[in-house]
């Protein structure tokens, strides 16, 4: 015997929280909805873990949820960008319950009490170990069988481990990953024991860049190691940015053959195809990446590029003391942070549902190949109307919006159209802040002041503007680049677009 629900959400992350809010707005009865999550806490805004959560006390922050949470707090001051400075004595680091969903989208904060008041059953700290989509049942690790009429898969992704790239040592006491609250809590503990010391950050993606900034703010000396020529850079899909090319980085097999992922990258450059995992290729052109790297340099961060970790040396307490790179470099260290990508949690459904581009394939209603099962967030490969193709995105905005759309489609299928999404990514580090909308394919047209002011890029593909990036914009400017990207205007003269820069978006 087990319990039965009308709706079950499998996974308790960002998408689960936004789905729960949408269910409550649309009106469900008490006892109809259940959320099952391996994490012991109710859904929270995961992005806070690499930002507000890692902050020491009393410094400027540009974190959205802290800004929101502190809007009404007395005694705070702001710099010219609107970042808040907290008076000493007022807690600075973000801690639950301040960043439970759905504060990130300026919605209600769904605390455990909110779920109780709304009659939503929470099965927390519980892993689902198998699912039978034909019988519409799930089996938890505690041995309970839970049945559903409608299942929403919101299992997100897991961090890739070094062992998957042939390097052992992830279990050392001072090697940290960052995916969930437990990881972040551990990272804070390790960081606090290393103040004034050295950290090596492995990976030049989002986690690497955001953690490096937080480590510096915590007064730790950082060296970043990654295989590519630049941070958040990797390879292009569909085109080489104007006047930049890929000089300066040796893509030959002998240089940095470190992982199947790099090979995927190489082949993507050659064949102009999307990478095998189906995610959008990384964003920064060399010039954009150089801006951020120079900024990080000015904060003391060192970059070692074009090589990868080979092994660790440990002391007798099980702590890494030296990071050894493939090129023979030895880096003495007090701690290591690893951010080398993720894999979507699809394994429970392999052989039961159709997969595509590394995720669970859904239609414009977020419905999988089984009509009783929906998939949302990082795990879903969904049709992006704007591009006319299926994509799997690994960002918070798409997690929130796919979740809400799935619930809308479940509750009012006849009144719900196909999901129409403009991809949106952002990051905030130190006092910098950028946003990106659309697609980074085609020719990149760069504009603005790369010496520390506002700058940006448009991507033009097949004569149309398809993507926009902006660093240091105002709310109105970000809205303008979002709007122009959604409109996909024809661009006849890229030189003129370059000359107009941000003015082009603002003029529409
Ligand atoms: P998740 O939020 O990962 O939630 C998945 C949930 O499912 C977890 O609770 C997990 O424990 C649970 N689960 C998985 N398998 C099982 C199982 N078998 N049984 C029970 N439970 C299970 N994106 C941005 O756009 N901007 C940012 O600034 C940003 N910052 C980020 C910072 C960090 C540190 C991280 C890790 C990610 C960040 N992201 C950011 C990405 C963003 O957080 C993700 O895209 C988003 O969390 C995906 O939501 P999700 O609900 O699909 O998955
Ligand atoms: P990313 O995919 O962004 O970056 C991984 C990085 O690690 C790449 O530079 C990659 O290079 C490199 N790498 C891969 N293998 C190795 C290796 N063996 N040694 C050294 N470097 C290696 O993943 P992250 O881990 O940074 O981020 C995880 C997830 O969190 C993503 O889904 C991301 O979207 C999300 N996130 C988003 C944020 C945001 O949107 N602001 C902030 C934080 C996290 P290569 O390309 O060659 O494989």
PDB file of C-alpha atoms in Angstrom, residues 191-426:
ATOM      1  CA  UNK A 191      36.421  28.741   2.698  1.00  0.00           C
ATOM      2  CA  UNK A 192      36.317  30.018   6.249  1.00  0.00           C
ATOM      3  CA  UNK A 193      39.206  27.730   7.183  1.00  0.00           C
ATOM      4  CA  UNK A 194      41.317  29.049   4.263  1.00  0.00           C
ATOM      5  CA  UNK A 195      41.110  32.846   4.653  1.00  0.00           C
ATOM      6  CA  UNK A 196      44.424  34.334   3.526  1.00  0.00           C
ATOM      7  CA  UNK A 197      45.325  31.058   1.777  1.00  0.00           C
ATOM      8  CA  UNK A 198      45.173  29.716  -1.777  1.00  0.00           C
ATOM      9  CA  UNK A 199      42.399  28.114  -3.809  1.00  0.00           C
ATOM     10  CA  UNK A 200      42.501  26.418  -7.191  1.00  0.00           C
ATOM     11  CA  UNK A 201      39.288  26.624  -9.197  1.00  0.00           C
ATOM     12  CA  UNK A 202      38.915  23.917 -11.833  1.00  0.00           C
ATOM     13  CA  UNK A 203      36.674  24.937 -14.751  1.00  0.00           C
ATOM     14  CA  UNK A 204      36.119  28.282 -16.462  1.00  0.00           C
ATOM     15  CA  UNK A 205      32.326  28.127 -16.760  1.00  0.00           C
ATOM     16  CA  UNK A 206      29.612  29.722 -14.662  1.00  0.00           C
ATOM     17  CA  UNK A 207      30.433  27.939 -11.394  1.00  0.00           C
ATOM     18  CA  UNK A 208      34.159  28.590 -11.806  1.00  0.00           C
ATOM     19  CA  UNK A 209      33.722  32.298 -12.474  1.00  0.00           C
ATOM     20  CA  UNK A 210      31.126  32.956  -9.785  1.00  0.00           C
ATOM     21  CA  UNK A 211      32.960  30.918  -7.137  1.00  0.00           C
ATOM     22  CA  UNK A 212      36.297  32.559  -7.996  1.00  0.00           C
ATOM     23  CA  UNK A 213      34.722  35.964  -7.354  1.00  0.00           C
ATOM     24  CA  UNK A 214      33.280  34.789  -4.032  1.00  0.00           C
ATOM     25  CA  UNK A 215      36.608  33.300  -2.964  1.00  0.00           C
ATOM     26  CA  UNK A 216      38.368  36.606  -3.661  1.00  0.00           C
ATOM     27  CA  UNK A 217      35.710  38.486  -1.700  1.00  0.00           C
ATOM     28  CA  UNK A 218      36.448  36.047   1.135  1.00  0.00           C
ATOM     29  CA  UNK A 219      40.148  37.024   0.937  1.00  0.00           C
ATOM     30  CA  UNK A 220      41.416  33.834  -0.645  1.00  0.00           C
ATOM     31  CA  UNK A 221      44.014  33.882  -3.469  1.00  0.00           C
ATOM     32  CA  UNK A 222      42.577  32.221  -6.554  1.00  0.00           C
ATOM     33  CA  UNK A 223      44.112  30.422  -9.527  1.00  0.00           C
ATOM     34  CA  UNK A 224      41.663  29.286 -12.202  1.00  0.00           C
ATOM     35  CA  UNK A 225      42.495  26.334 -14.454  1.00  0.00           C
ATOM     36  CA  UNK A 226      40.547  25.472 -17.585  1.00  0.00           C
ATOM     37  CA  UNK A 227      41.130  23.929 -20.979  1.00  0.00           C
ATOM     38  CA  UNK A 228      39.783  26.648 -23.225  1.00  0.00           C
ATOM     39  CA  UNK A 229      41.336  29.886 -24.458  1.00  0.00           C
ATOM     40  CA  UNK A 230      38.929  31.967 -22.389  1.00  0.00           C
ATOM     41  CA  UNK A 231      36.353  31.811 -19.607  1.00  0.00           C
ATOM     42  CA  UNK A 232      32.654  31.077 -20.410  1.00  0.00           C
ATOM     43  CA  UNK A 233      33.908  30.747 -23.907  1.00  0.00           C
ATOM     44  CA  UNK A 234      34.433  27.187 -25.104  1.00  0.00           C
ATOM     45  CA  UNK A 235      33.521  27.093 -28.728  1.00  0.00           C
ATOM     46  CA  UNK A 236      31.134  28.736 -31.093  1.00  0.00           C
ATOM     47  CA  UNK A 237      28.240  27.200 -32.808  1.00  0.00           C
ATOM     48  CA  UNK A 238      27.461  28.537 -36.207  1.00  0.00           C
ATOM     49  CA  UNK A 239      30.039  31.257 -36.604  1.00  0.00           C
ATOM     50  CA  UNK A 240      33.201  32.966 -35.523  1.00  0.00           C
ATOM     51  CA  UNK A 241      32.763  36.417 -33.953  1.00  0.00           C
ATOM     52  CA  UNK A 242      33.636  39.256 -36.257  1.00  0.00           C
ATOM     53  CA  UNK A 243      37.321  40.143 -36.393  1.00  0.00           C
ATOM     54  CA  UNK A 244      38.191  37.799 -33.552  1.00  0.00           C
ATOM     55  CA  UNK A 245      38.713  34.336 -34.962  1.00  0.00           C
ATOM     56  CA  UNK A 246      40.057  31.534 -32.836  1.00  0.00           C
ATOM     57  CA  UNK A 247      43.724  32.413 -32.990  1.00  0.00           C
ATOM     58  CA  UNK A 248      45.744  32.005 -29.865  1.00  0.00           C
ATOM     59  CA  UNK A 249      44.414  28.642 -28.928  1.00  0.00           C
ATOM     60  CA  UNK A 250      45.685  25.379 -30.216  1.00  0.00           C
ATOM     61  CA  UNK A 251      42.755  23.086 -30.906  1.00  0.00           C
ATOM     62  CA  UNK A 252      45.016  20.311 -32.144  1.00  0.00           C
ATOM     63  CA  UNK A 253      44.505  16.921 -30.547  1.00  0.00           C
ATOM     64  CA  UNK A 254      48.002  16.984 -29.039  1.00  0.00           C
ATOM     65  CA  UNK A 255      47.408  20.183 -27.121  1.00  0.00           C
ATOM     66  CA  UNK A 256      44.678  19.587 -24.596  1.00  0.00           C
ATOM     67  CA  UNK A 257      42.927  16.341 -25.294  1.00  0.00           C
ATOM     68  CA  UNK A 258      41.506  16.005 -21.860  1.00  0.00           C
ATOM     69  CA  UNK A 259      37.914  14.977 -22.185  1.00  0.00           C
ATOM     70  CA  UNK A 260      35.188  13.810 -24.502  1.00  0.00           C
ATOM     71  CA  UNK A 261      33.613  17.228 -23.910  1.00  0.00           C
ATOM     72  CA  UNK A 262      36.572  19.046 -25.420  1.00  0.00           C
ATOM     73  CA  UNK A 263      36.389  16.741 -28.409  1.00  0.00           C
ATOM     74  CA  UNK A 264      32.715  17.612 -28.699  1.00  0.00           C
ATOM     75  CA  UNK A 265      33.785  21.237 -28.695  1.00  0.00           C
ATOM     76  CA  UNK A 266      36.381  20.712 -31.377  1.00  0.00           C
ATOM     77  CA  UNK A 267      33.942  18.906 -33.601  1.00  0.00           C
ATOM     78  CA  UNK A 268      31.356  21.617 -33.020  1.00  0.00           C
ATOM     79  CA  UNK A 269      33.782  24.261 -34.234  1.00  0.00           C
ATOM     80  CA  UNK A 270      34.576  22.163 -37.268  1.00  0.00           C
ATOM     81  CA  UNK A 271      31.090  21.146 -38.194  1.00  0.00           C
ATOM     82  CA  UNK A 272      29.197  24.184 -36.927  1.00  0.00           C
ATOM     83  CA  UNK A 273      26.813  21.947 -35.060  1.00  0.00           C
ATOM     84  CA  UNK A 274      25.349  22.064 -31.611  1.00  0.00           C
ATOM     85  CA  UNK A 275      27.221  20.132 -28.937  1.00  0.00           C
ATOM     86  CA  UNK A 276      26.099  16.623 -28.149  1.00  0.00           C
ATOM     87  CA  UNK A 277      24.468  17.456 -24.820  1.00  0.00           C
ATOM     88  CA  UNK A 278      22.180  19.827 -26.663  1.00  0.00           C
ATOM     89  CA  UNK A 279      23.006  22.865 -24.569  1.00  0.00           C
ATOM     90  CA  UNK A 280      23.679  26.248 -26.109  1.00  0.00           C
ATOM     91  CA  UNK A 281      27.391  26.771 -26.675  1.00  0.00           C
ATOM     92  CA  UNK A 282      29.095  28.997 -24.146  1.00  0.00           C
ATOM     93  CA  UNK A 283      28.672  32.652 -24.555  1.00  0.00           C
ATOM     94  CA  UNK A 284      31.672  34.900 -24.374  1.00  0.00           C
ATOM     95  CA  UNK A 285      33.559  35.970 -27.474  1.00  0.00           C
ATOM     96  CA  UNK A 286      37.312  36.385 -26.884  1.00  0.00           C
ATOM     97  CA  UNK A 287      36.938  40.144 -26.444  1.00  0.00           C
ATOM     98  CA  UNK A 288      34.103  39.837 -23.929  1.00  0.00           C
ATOM     99  CA  UNK A 289      35.951  37.091 -22.057  1.00  0.00           C
ATOM    100  CA  UNK A 290      39.128  39.189 -21.995  1.00  0.00           C
ATOM    101  CA  UNK A 291      37.238  42.023 -20.324  1.00  0.00           C
ATOM    102  CA  UNK A 292      36.142  39.738 -17.477  1.00  0.00           C
ATOM    103  CA  UNK A 293      39.528  38.051 -17.207  1.00  0.00           C
ATOM    104  CA  UNK A 294      41.290  41.429 -16.997  1.00  0.00           C
ATOM    105  CA  UNK A 295      38.820  42.461 -14.316  1.00  0.00           C
ATOM    106  CA  UNK A 296      39.477  39.241 -12.393  1.00  0.00           C
ATOM    107  CA  UNK A 297      43.243  39.793 -12.851  1.00  0.00           C
ATOM    108  CA  UNK A 298      42.833  43.220 -11.284  1.00  0.00           C
ATOM    109  CA  UNK A 299      41.282  41.452  -8.289  1.00  0.00           C
ATOM    110  CA  UNK A 300      44.305  39.147  -8.075  1.00  0.00           C
ATOM    111  CA  UNK A 301      42.908  36.073  -9.858  1.00  0.00           C
ATOM    112  CA  UNK A 302      45.466  34.129 -11.935  1.00  0.00           C
ATOM    113  CA  UNK A 303      44.422  32.142 -15.011  1.00  0.00           C
ATOM    114  CA  UNK A 304      46.088  28.991 -16.278  1.00  0.00           C
ATOM    115  CA  UNK A 305      44.464  28.131 -19.603  1.00  0.00           C
ATOM    116  CA  UNK A 306      44.760  25.390 -22.171  1.00  0.00           C
ATOM    117  CA  UNK A 307      45.535  22.648 -19.673  1.00  0.00           C
ATOM    118  CA  UNK A 308      43.682  20.490 -17.186  1.00  0.00           C
ATOM    119  CA  UNK A 309      44.064  18.911 -13.813  1.00  0.00           C
ATOM    120  CA  UNK A 310      46.063  15.706 -13.833  1.00  0.00           C
ATOM    121  CA  UNK A 311      46.190  14.662 -10.150  1.00  0.00           C
ATOM    122  CA  UNK A 312      46.246  15.806  -6.523  1.00  0.00           C
ATOM    123  CA  UNK A 313      48.819  15.380  -3.786  1.00  0.00           C
ATOM    124  CA  UNK A 314      47.249  14.906  -0.353  1.00  0.00           C
ATOM    125  CA  UNK A 315      48.489  15.179   3.235  1.00  0.00           C
ATOM    126  CA  UNK A 316      47.940  12.525   5.880  1.00  0.00           C
ATOM    127  CA  UNK A 317      44.621  14.169   6.911  1.00  0.00           C
ATOM    128  CA  UNK A 318      43.103  13.582   3.506  1.00  0.00           C
ATOM    129  CA  UNK A 319      43.454  17.189   2.345  1.00  0.00           C
ATOM    130  CA  UNK A 320      44.757  18.202  -1.050  1.00  0.00           C
ATOM    131  CA  UNK A 321      48.005  20.155  -0.696  1.00  0.00           C
ATOM    132  CA  UNK A 322      49.084  20.379  -4.351  1.00  0.00           C
ATOM    133  CA  UNK A 323      47.211  20.412  -7.645  1.00  0.00           C
ATOM    134  CA  UNK A 324      49.243  18.921 -10.484  1.00  0.00           C
ATOM    135  CA  UNK A 325      48.319  19.934 -14.020  1.00  0.00           C
ATOM    136  CA  UNK A 326      48.684  18.011 -17.280  1.00  0.00           C
ATOM    137  CA  UNK A 327      51.473  20.379 -18.364  1.00  0.00           C
ATOM    138  CA  UNK A 328      53.441  19.535 -15.200  1.00  0.00           C
ATOM    139  CA  UNK A 329      52.655  22.750 -13.292  1.00  0.00           C
ATOM    140  CA  UNK A 330      52.356  22.215  -9.520  1.00  0.00           C
ATOM    141  CA  UNK A 331      50.026  24.524  -7.590  1.00  0.00           C
ATOM    142  CA  UNK A 332      50.266  24.417  -3.785  1.00  0.00           C
ATOM    143  CA  UNK A 333      46.762  24.954  -2.439  1.00  0.00           C
ATOM    144  CA  UNK A 334      44.569  25.059   0.650  1.00  0.00           C
ATOM    145  CA  UNK A 335      41.351  24.205  -1.179  1.00  0.00           C
ATOM    146  CA  UNK A 336      39.931  23.239  -4.586  1.00  0.00           C
ATOM    147  CA  UNK A 337      36.590  24.164  -6.170  1.00  0.00           C
ATOM    148  CA  UNK A 338      35.444  22.071  -9.122  1.00  0.00           C
ATOM    149  CA  UNK A 339      32.873  23.315 -11.667  1.00  0.00           C
ATOM    150  CA  UNK A 340      33.226  21.203 -14.794  1.00  0.00           C
ATOM    151  CA  UNK A 341      29.649  20.983 -15.972  1.00  0.00           C
ATOM    152  CA  UNK A 342      26.523  19.012 -15.222  1.00  0.00           C
ATOM    153  CA  UNK A 343      24.480  16.065 -16.483  1.00  0.00           C
ATOM    154  CA  UNK A 344      20.685  16.139 -16.390  1.00  0.00           C
ATOM    155  CA  UNK A 345      19.089  13.548 -14.086  1.00  0.00           C
ATOM    156  CA  UNK A 346      17.296  11.455 -16.703  1.00  0.00           C
ATOM    157  CA  UNK A 347      18.351   7.967 -15.641  1.00  0.00           C
ATOM    158  CA  UNK A 348      15.020   6.991 -14.005  1.00  0.00           C
ATOM    159  CA  UNK A 349      13.308   7.456 -17.354  1.00  0.00           C
ATOM    160  CA  UNK A 350      15.760   5.980 -19.830  1.00  0.00           C
ATOM    161  CA  UNK A 351      13.951   3.332 -21.858  1.00  0.00           C
ATOM    162  CA  UNK A 352      10.563   4.692 -20.734  1.00  0.00           C
ATOM    163  CA  UNK A 353      10.427   8.184 -22.242  1.00  0.00           C
ATOM    164  CA  UNK A 354      11.889   9.711 -25.399  1.00  0.00           C
ATOM    165  CA  UNK A 355      15.150  11.535 -24.769  1.00  0.00           C
ATOM    166  CA  UNK A 356      16.722  14.187 -26.976  1.00  0.00           C
ATOM    167  CA  UNK A 357      19.801  16.387 -26.672  1.00  0.00           C
ATOM    168  CA  UNK A 358      20.638  14.868 -23.314  1.00  0.00           C
ATOM    169  CA  UNK A 359      17.252  15.668 -21.781  1.00  0.00           C
ATOM    170  CA  UNK A 360      13.690  14.388 -21.686  1.00  0.00           C
ATOM    171  CA  UNK A 361      11.940  15.431 -24.877  1.00  0.00           C
ATOM    172  CA  UNK A 362       8.743  17.440 -24.406  1.00  0.00           C
ATOM    173  CA  UNK A 363       6.265  19.222 -26.657  1.00  0.00           C
ATOM    174  CA  UNK A 364       5.089  22.836 -26.415  1.00  0.00           C
ATOM    175  CA  UNK A 365       2.977  21.892 -23.372  1.00  0.00           C
ATOM    176  CA  UNK A 366       6.035  20.350 -21.652  1.00  0.00           C
ATOM    177  CA  UNK A 367       4.421  16.941 -22.100  1.00  0.00           C
ATOM    178  CA  UNK A 368       6.742  13.965 -22.619  1.00  0.00           C
ATOM    179  CA  UNK A 369       6.231  10.971 -24.883  1.00  0.00           C
ATOM    180  CA  UNK A 370       3.888   9.648 -22.165  1.00  0.00           C
ATOM    181  CA  UNK A 371       0.797  11.870 -21.920  1.00  0.00           C
ATOM    182  CA  UNK A 372       0.614  11.605 -18.097  1.00  0.00           C
ATOM    183  CA  UNK A 373       4.180  12.802 -17.662  1.00  0.00           C
ATOM    184  CA  UNK A 374       5.582  16.338 -18.029  1.00  0.00           C
ATOM    185  CA  UNK A 375       9.211  17.479 -17.738  1.00  0.00           C
ATOM    186  CA  UNK A 376      10.487  20.943 -16.788  1.00  0.00           C
ATOM    187  CA  UNK A 377      13.686  22.774 -15.896  1.00  0.00           C
ATOM    188  CA  UNK A 378      17.242  21.598 -16.603  1.00  0.00           C
ATOM    189  CA  UNK A 379      16.072  18.083 -17.452  1.00  0.00           C
ATOM    190  CA  UNK A 380      13.665  19.079 -20.261  1.00  0.00           C
ATOM    191  CA  UNK A 381      14.516  19.387 -23.960  1.00  0.00           C
ATOM    192  CA  UNK A 382      11.795  21.670 -25.283  1.00  0.00           C
ATOM    193  CA  UNK A 383      10.938  23.275 -28.609  1.00  0.00           C
ATOM    194  CA  UNK A 384      12.148  26.870 -28.736  1.00  0.00           C
ATOM    195  CA  UNK A 385       9.748  28.430 -31.249  1.00  0.00           C
ATOM    196  CA  UNK A 386      12.032  31.365 -31.866  1.00  0.00           C
ATOM    197  CA  UNK A 387      14.803  29.075 -33.152  1.00  0.00           C
ATOM    198  CA  UNK A 388      12.585  26.394 -34.631  1.00  0.00           C
ATOM    199  CA  UNK A 389      14.443  23.660 -32.791  1.00  0.00           C
ATOM    200  CA  UNK A 390      14.613  21.693 -29.563  1.00  0.00           C
ATOM    201  CA  UNK A 391      16.949  22.953 -26.847  1.00  0.00           C
ATOM    202  CA  UNK A 392      17.821  21.985 -23.320  1.00  0.00           C
ATOM    203  CA  UNK A 393      18.777  25.017 -21.248  1.00  0.00           C
ATOM    204  CA  UNK A 394      20.547  25.002 -17.882  1.00  0.00           C
ATOM    205  CA  UNK A 395      19.408  28.339 -16.500  1.00  0.00           C
ATOM    206  CA  UNK A 396      17.017  29.508 -13.869  1.00  0.00           C
ATOM    207  CA  UNK A 397      14.673  31.611 -15.991  1.00  0.00           C
ATOM    208  CA  UNK A 398      13.809  28.709 -18.281  1.00  0.00           C
ATOM    209  CA  UNK A 399      13.332  26.454 -15.234  1.00  0.00           C
ATOM    210  CA  UNK A 400      10.830  28.857 -13.726  1.00  0.00           C
ATOM    211  CA  UNK A 401       8.947  29.455 -16.948  1.00  0.00           C
ATOM    212  CA  UNK A 402       8.840  25.859 -18.214  1.00  0.00           C
ATOM    213  CA  UNK A 403       7.462  24.846 -14.789  1.00  0.00           C
ATOM    214  CA  UNK A 404       4.704  27.434 -14.836  1.00  0.00           C
ATOM    215  CA  UNK A 405       3.838  26.634 -18.433  1.00  0.00           C
ATOM    216  CA  UNK A 406       3.536  22.915 -17.694  1.00  0.00           C
ATOM    217  CA  UNK A 407       1.102  23.578 -14.851  1.00  0.00           C
ATOM    218  CA  UNK A 408      -0.934  25.949 -17.015  1.00  0.00           C
ATOM    219  CA  UNK A 409      -1.102  23.291 -19.719  1.00  0.00           C
ATOM    220  CA  UNK A 410      -2.077  20.605 -17.202  1.00  0.00           C
ATOM    221  CA  UNK A 411      -4.841  22.692 -15.629  1.00  0.00           C
ATOM    222  CA  UNK A 412      -6.174  24.344 -18.804  1.00  0.00           C
ATOM    223  CA  UNK A 413      -4.935  22.355 -21.797  1.00  0.00           C
ATOM    224  CA  UNK A 414      -7.384  23.821 -24.288  1.00  0.00           C
ATOM    225  CA  UNK A 415      -6.598  27.387 -23.342  1.00  0.00           C
ATOM    226  CA  UNK A 416      -2.832  26.948 -23.352  1.00  0.00           C
ATOM    227  CA  UNK A 417      -0.726  27.550 -26.419  1.00  0.00           C
ATOM    228  CA  UNK A 418       2.730  26.195 -27.103  1.00  0.00           C
ATOM    229  CA  UNK A 419       5.521  27.537 -24.927  1.00  0.00           C
ATOM    230  CA  UNK A 420       7.043  30.595 -26.582  1.00  0.00           C
ATOM    231  CA  UNK A 421      10.320  31.341 -24.902  1.00  0.00           C
ATOM    232  CA  UNK A 422      13.068  33.892 -25.318  1.00  0.00           C
ATOM    233  CA  UNK A 423      16.183  32.309 -23.744  1.00  0.00           C
ATOM    234  CA  UNK A 424      17.629  34.491 -20.991  1.00  0.00           C
ATOM    235  CA  UNK A 425      20.855  34.045 -18.998  1.00  0.00           C
ATOM    236  CA  UNK A 426      22.610  36.380 -16.579  1.00  0.00           C
TER     237      UNK A 426
END
